[in-house]
């Protein structure tokens, strides 16, 4: 009985670790960088930007310089 519980716990731990590593890999690669011209933000504090990064679901996750966007999100679609 002890081995069965220990075995189940190890399997659960390995499965969650594997899923976690896979989820982080996909999260980063599912962003898109838009750059190549001025971006009009409609924000008074920062009316223009060089680049915008969006998540898989279209949420804006970064607004700023093209160089910094490429540095922070190197695996993004371009």
Tab-separated table of N, CA and C in Angstrom:
chain	number	residue	atom	x	y	z
A	1	UNK	N	0.821	-1.193	0.000
A	1	UNK	CA	0.000	0.000	0.000
A	1	UNK	C	0.867	1.259	0.000
A	2	UNK	N	1.968	1.252	0.781
A	2	UNK	CA	2.858	2.400	0.848
A	2	UNK	C	3.467	2.710	-0.505
A	3	UNK	N	3.892	1.682	-1.211
A	3	UNK	CA	4.514	1.882	-2.511
A	3	UNK	C	3.521	2.424	-3.535
A	4	UNK	N	2.284	2.001	-3.424
A	4	UNK	CA	1.257	2.467	-4.340
A	4	UNK	C	1.023	3.974	-4.161
A	5	UNK	N	0.968	4.441	-2.941
A	5	UNK	CA	0.769	5.855	-2.654
A	5	UNK	C	1.982	6.663	-3.100
A	6	UNK	N	3.171	6.167	-2.794
A	6	UNK	CA	4.400	6.836	-3.195
A	6	UNK	C	4.505	6.878	-4.718
A	7	UNK	N	4.192	5.791	-5.342
A	7	UNK	CA	4.237	5.698	-6.796
A	7	UNK	C	3.253	6.682	-7.430
A	8	UNK	N	2.057	6.758	-6.904
A	8	UNK	CA	1.048	7.682	-7.419
A	8	UNK	C	1.488	9.128	-7.244
A	9	UNK	N	2.075	9.434	-6.100
A	9	UNK	CA	2.545	10.795	-5.834
A	9	UNK	C	3.653	11.194	-6.799
A	10	UNK	N	4.591	10.282	-7.052
A	10	UNK	CA	5.674	10.572	-7.990
A	10	UNK	C	5.149	10.787	-9.406
A	11	UNK	N	4.192	9.968	-9.809
A	11	UNK	CA	3.612	10.109	-11.141
A	11	UNK	C	2.903	11.460	-11.285
A	12	UNK	N	2.194	11.878	-10.263
A	12	UNK	CA	1.501	13.163	-10.279
A	12	UNK	C	2.507	14.304	-10.358
A	13	UNK	N	3.574	14.215	-9.576
A	13	UNK	CA	4.614	15.238	-9.587
A	13	UNK	C	5.280	15.332	-10.959
A	14	UNK	N	5.627	14.211	-11.551
A	14	UNK	CA	6.249	14.204	-12.871
A	14	UNK	C	5.309	14.747	-13.949
A	15	UNK	N	4.054	14.386	-13.855
A	15	UNK	CA	3.083	14.865	-14.843
A	15	UNK	C	2.904	16.372	-14.741
A	16	UNK	N	2.810	16.904	-13.532
A	16	UNK	CA	2.621	18.348	-13.381
A	16	UNK	C	3.866	19.121	-13.796
A	17	UNK	N	5.049	18.589	-13.534
A	17	UNK	CA	6.288	19.234	-13.956
A	17	UNK	C	6.378	19.257	-15.477
A	18	UNK	N	6.046	18.166	-16.104
A	18	UNK	CA	6.086	18.078	-17.559
A	18	UNK	C	5.091	19.050	-18.180
A	19	UNK	N	3.886	19.121	-17.656
A	19	UNK	CA	2.862	20.025	-18.169
A	19	UNK	C	3.288	21.471	-17.978
A	20	UNK	N	3.854	21.788	-16.839
A	20	UNK	CA	4.295	23.150	-16.543
A	20	UNK	C	5.374	23.605	-17.516
A	21	UNK	N	6.347	22.777	-17.788
A	21	UNK	CA	7.421	23.132	-18.711
A	21	UNK	C	6.861	23.327	-20.121
A	22	UNK	N	5.945	22.481	-20.524
A	22	UNK	CA	5.338	22.587	-21.843
A	22	UNK	C	4.488	23.850	-21.949
A	23	UNK	N	3.755	24.190	-20.910
A	23	UNK	CA	2.900	25.377	-20.918
A	23	UNK	C	3.733	26.650	-21.051
A	24	UNK	N	4.853	26.739	-20.366
A	24	UNK	CA	5.695	27.929	-20.461
A	24	UNK	C	6.294	28.070	-21.854
A	25	UNK	N	6.664	26.978	-22.464
A	25	UNK	CA	7.238	27.011	-23.812
A	25	UNK	C	6.215	27.536	-24.810
A	26	UNK	N	4.987	27.063	-24.728
A	26	UNK	CA	3.943	27.495	-25.650
A	26	UNK	C	3.527	28.931	-25.411
A	27	UNK	N	3.501	29.351	-24.170
A	27	UNK	CA	3.047	30.699	-23.842
A	27	UNK	C	3.901	31.737	-24.548
A	28	UNK	N	5.201	31.574	-24.507
A	28	UNK	CA	6.087	32.552	-25.109
A	28	UNK	C	5.987	32.533	-26.633
A	29	UNK	N	5.861	31.371	-27.217
A	29	UNK	CA	5.847	31.270	-28.670
A	29	UNK	C	4.492	31.642	-29.260
A	30	UNK	N	3.503	31.899	-28.437
A	30	UNK	CA	2.185	32.243	-28.939
A	30	UNK	C	1.929	33.745	-28.875
A	31	UNK	N	2.985	34.519	-28.969
A	31	UNK	CA	2.842	35.960	-29.046
A	31	UNK	C	3.217	36.403	-30.459
A	32	UNK	N	2.729	37.574	-30.830
A	32	UNK	CA	3.008	38.127	-32.151
A	32	UNK	C	3.518	39.548	-31.984
A	33	UNK	N	4.594	39.874	-32.688
A	33	UNK	CA	5.150	41.229	-32.659
A	33	UNK	C	4.716	41.945	-33.937
A	34	UNK	N	4.154	43.122	-33.767
A	34	UNK	CA	3.804	43.998	-34.885
A	34	UNK	C	4.758	45.175	-34.859
A	35	UNK	N	5.525	45.358	-35.921
A	35	UNK	CA	6.471	46.468	-36.012
A	35	UNK	C	6.737	46.784	-37.470
A	36	UNK	N	7.525	47.816	-37.711
A	36	UNK	CA	7.856	48.164	-39.082
A	36	UNK	C	7.329	49.522	-39.488
A	37	UNK	N	6.637	50.177	-38.602
A	37	UNK	CA	6.101	51.500	-38.851
A	37	UNK	C	5.570	52.053	-37.548
A	38	UNK	N	5.179	53.299	-37.526
A	38	UNK	CA	4.678	53.862	-36.275
A	38	UNK	C	3.345	53.224	-35.865
A	39	UNK	N	3.201	53.007	-34.594
A	39	UNK	CA	1.967	52.471	-34.030
A	39	UNK	C	1.294	53.609	-33.274
A	40	UNK	N	0.074	53.932	-33.628
A	40	UNK	CA	-0.695	54.975	-32.947
A	40	UNK	C	-1.418	54.303	-31.782
A	41	UNK	N	-1.097	54.717	-30.552
A	41	UNK	CA	-1.637	54.042	-29.370
A	41	UNK	C	-2.923	54.656	-28.835
A	42	UNK	N	-3.199	55.897	-29.170
A	42	UNK	CA	-4.359	56.638	-28.658
A	42	UNK	C	-4.240	56.944	-27.164
A	43	UNK	N	-3.047	56.825	-26.608
A	43	UNK	CA	-2.768	57.162	-25.214
A	43	UNK	C	-2.015	58.481	-25.178
A	44	UNK	N	-2.480	59.435	-24.381
A	44	UNK	CA	-1.813	60.733	-24.299
A	44	UNK	C	-0.385	60.615	-23.787
A	45	UNK	N	-0.150	59.709	-22.853
A	45	UNK	CA	1.183	59.565	-22.260
A	45	UNK	C	2.197	58.945	-23.233
A	46	UNK	N	1.735	58.147	-24.185
A	46	UNK	CA	2.617	57.523	-25.183
A	46	UNK	C	1.824	57.393	-26.483
A	47	UNK	N	1.723	58.492	-27.253
A	47	UNK	CA	0.873	58.475	-28.445
A	47	UNK	C	1.379	57.589	-29.585
A	48	UNK	N	2.691	57.337	-29.622
A	48	UNK	CA	3.261	56.495	-30.679
A	48	UNK	C	4.234	55.486	-30.083
A	49	UNK	N	4.357	54.360	-30.761
A	49	UNK	CA	5.313	53.316	-30.362
A	49	UNK	C	5.879	52.691	-31.628
A	50	UNK	N	6.985	51.995	-31.488
A	50	UNK	CA	7.595	51.295	-32.622
A	50	UNK	C	7.057	49.880	-32.788
A	51	UNK	N	6.619	49.262	-31.659
A	51	UNK	CA	6.186	47.858	-31.717
A	51	UNK	C	5.105	47.569	-30.685
A	52	UNK	N	4.301	46.561	-31.007
A	52	UNK	CA	3.265	46.061	-30.106
A	52	UNK	C	3.364	44.548	-30.130
A	53	UNK	N	3.260	43.931	-28.944
A	53	UNK	CA	3.263	42.466	-28.857
A	53	UNK	C	1.901	42.045	-28.314
A	54	UNK	N	1.287	41.083	-28.995
A	54	UNK	CA	0.001	40.573	-28.541
A	54	UNK	C	0.112	39.099	-28.174
A	55	UNK	N	-0.757	38.686	-27.266
A	55	UNK	CA	-0.795	37.279	-26.858
A	55	UNK	C	-1.620	36.483	-27.862
A	56	UNK	N	-1.695	35.210	-27.640
A	56	UNK	CA	-2.471	34.296	-28.481
A	56	UNK	C	-3.927	34.748	-28.598
A	57	UNK	N	-4.442	35.361	-27.543
A	57	UNK	CA	-5.842	35.758	-27.492
A	57	UNK	C	-6.061	37.213	-27.893
A	58	UNK	N	-5.023	37.886	-28.410
A	58	UNK	CA	-5.165	39.259	-28.869
A	58	UNK	C	-4.940	40.322	-27.814
A	59	UNK	N	-4.631	39.921	-26.605
A	59	UNK	CA	-4.371	40.883	-25.535
A	59	UNK	C	-3.003	41.518	-25.765
A	60	UNK	N	-2.919	42.838	-25.641
A	60	UNK	CA	-1.653	43.538	-25.795
A	60	UNK	C	-0.825	43.319	-24.537
A	61	UNK	N	0.377	42.771	-24.714
A	61	UNK	CA	1.242	42.476	-23.577
A	61	UNK	C	2.473	43.378	-23.528
A	62	UNK	N	2.722	44.127	-24.604
A	62	UNK	CA	3.878	45.032	-24.631
A	62	UNK	C	3.643	46.118	-25.668
A	63	UNK	N	4.024	47.351	-25.318
A	63	UNK	CA	4.018	48.478	-26.251
A	63	UNK	C	5.313	49.227	-26.009
A	64	UNK	N	6.086	49.474	-27.062
A	64	UNK	CA	7.337	50.198	-26.882
A	64	UNK	C	8.243	50.107	-28.093
A	65	UNK	N	9.532	50.025	-27.828
A	65	UNK	CA	10.513	50.014	-28.912
A	65	UNK	C	10.582	48.643	-29.581
A	66	UNK	N	10.925	48.665	-30.866
A	66	UNK	CA	11.074	47.423	-31.631
A	66	UNK	C	12.194	46.569	-31.053
A	67	UNK	N	13.318	47.195	-30.731
A	67	UNK	CA	14.470	46.474	-30.207
A	67	UNK	C	14.129	45.763	-28.894
A	68	UNK	N	13.442	46.434	-27.999
A	68	UNK	CA	13.085	45.836	-26.707
A	68	UNK	C	12.046	44.718	-26.889
A	69	UNK	N	11.119	44.890	-27.809
A	69	UNK	CA	10.119	43.848	-28.077
A	69	UNK	C	10.790	42.578	-28.577
A	70	UNK	N	11.734	42.743	-29.505
A	70	UNK	CA	12.447	41.574	-30.037
A	70	UNK	C	13.303	40.910	-28.964
A	71	UNK	N	13.829	41.705	-28.042
A	71	UNK	CA	14.655	41.172	-26.951
A	71	UNK	C	13.798	40.414	-25.928
A	72	UNK	N	12.655	40.990	-25.552
A	72	UNK	CA	11.804	40.382	-24.523
A	72	UNK	C	10.986	39.202	-25.042
A	73	UNK	N	10.668	39.200	-26.336
A	73	UNK	CA	9.824	38.141	-26.918
A	73	UNK	C	10.513	37.552	-28.151
A	74	UNK	N	11.666	36.903	-27.960
A	74	UNK	CA	12.447	36.421	-29.106
A	74	UNK	C	11.779	35.306	-29.906
A	75	UNK	N	10.866	34.567	-29.325
A	75	UNK	CA	10.235	33.440	-30.022
A	75	UNK	C	8.878	33.794	-30.602
A	76	UNK	N	8.563	35.057	-30.684
A	76	UNK	CA	7.266	35.494	-31.209
A	76	UNK	C	7.187	35.363	-32.717
A	77	UNK	N	5.954	35.279	-33.191
A	77	UNK	CA	5.730	35.370	-34.634
A	77	UNK	C	5.964	36.820	-35.013
A	78	UNK	N	6.476	37.030	-36.208
A	78	UNK	CA	6.737	38.400	-36.656
A	78	UNK	C	5.947	38.689	-37.895
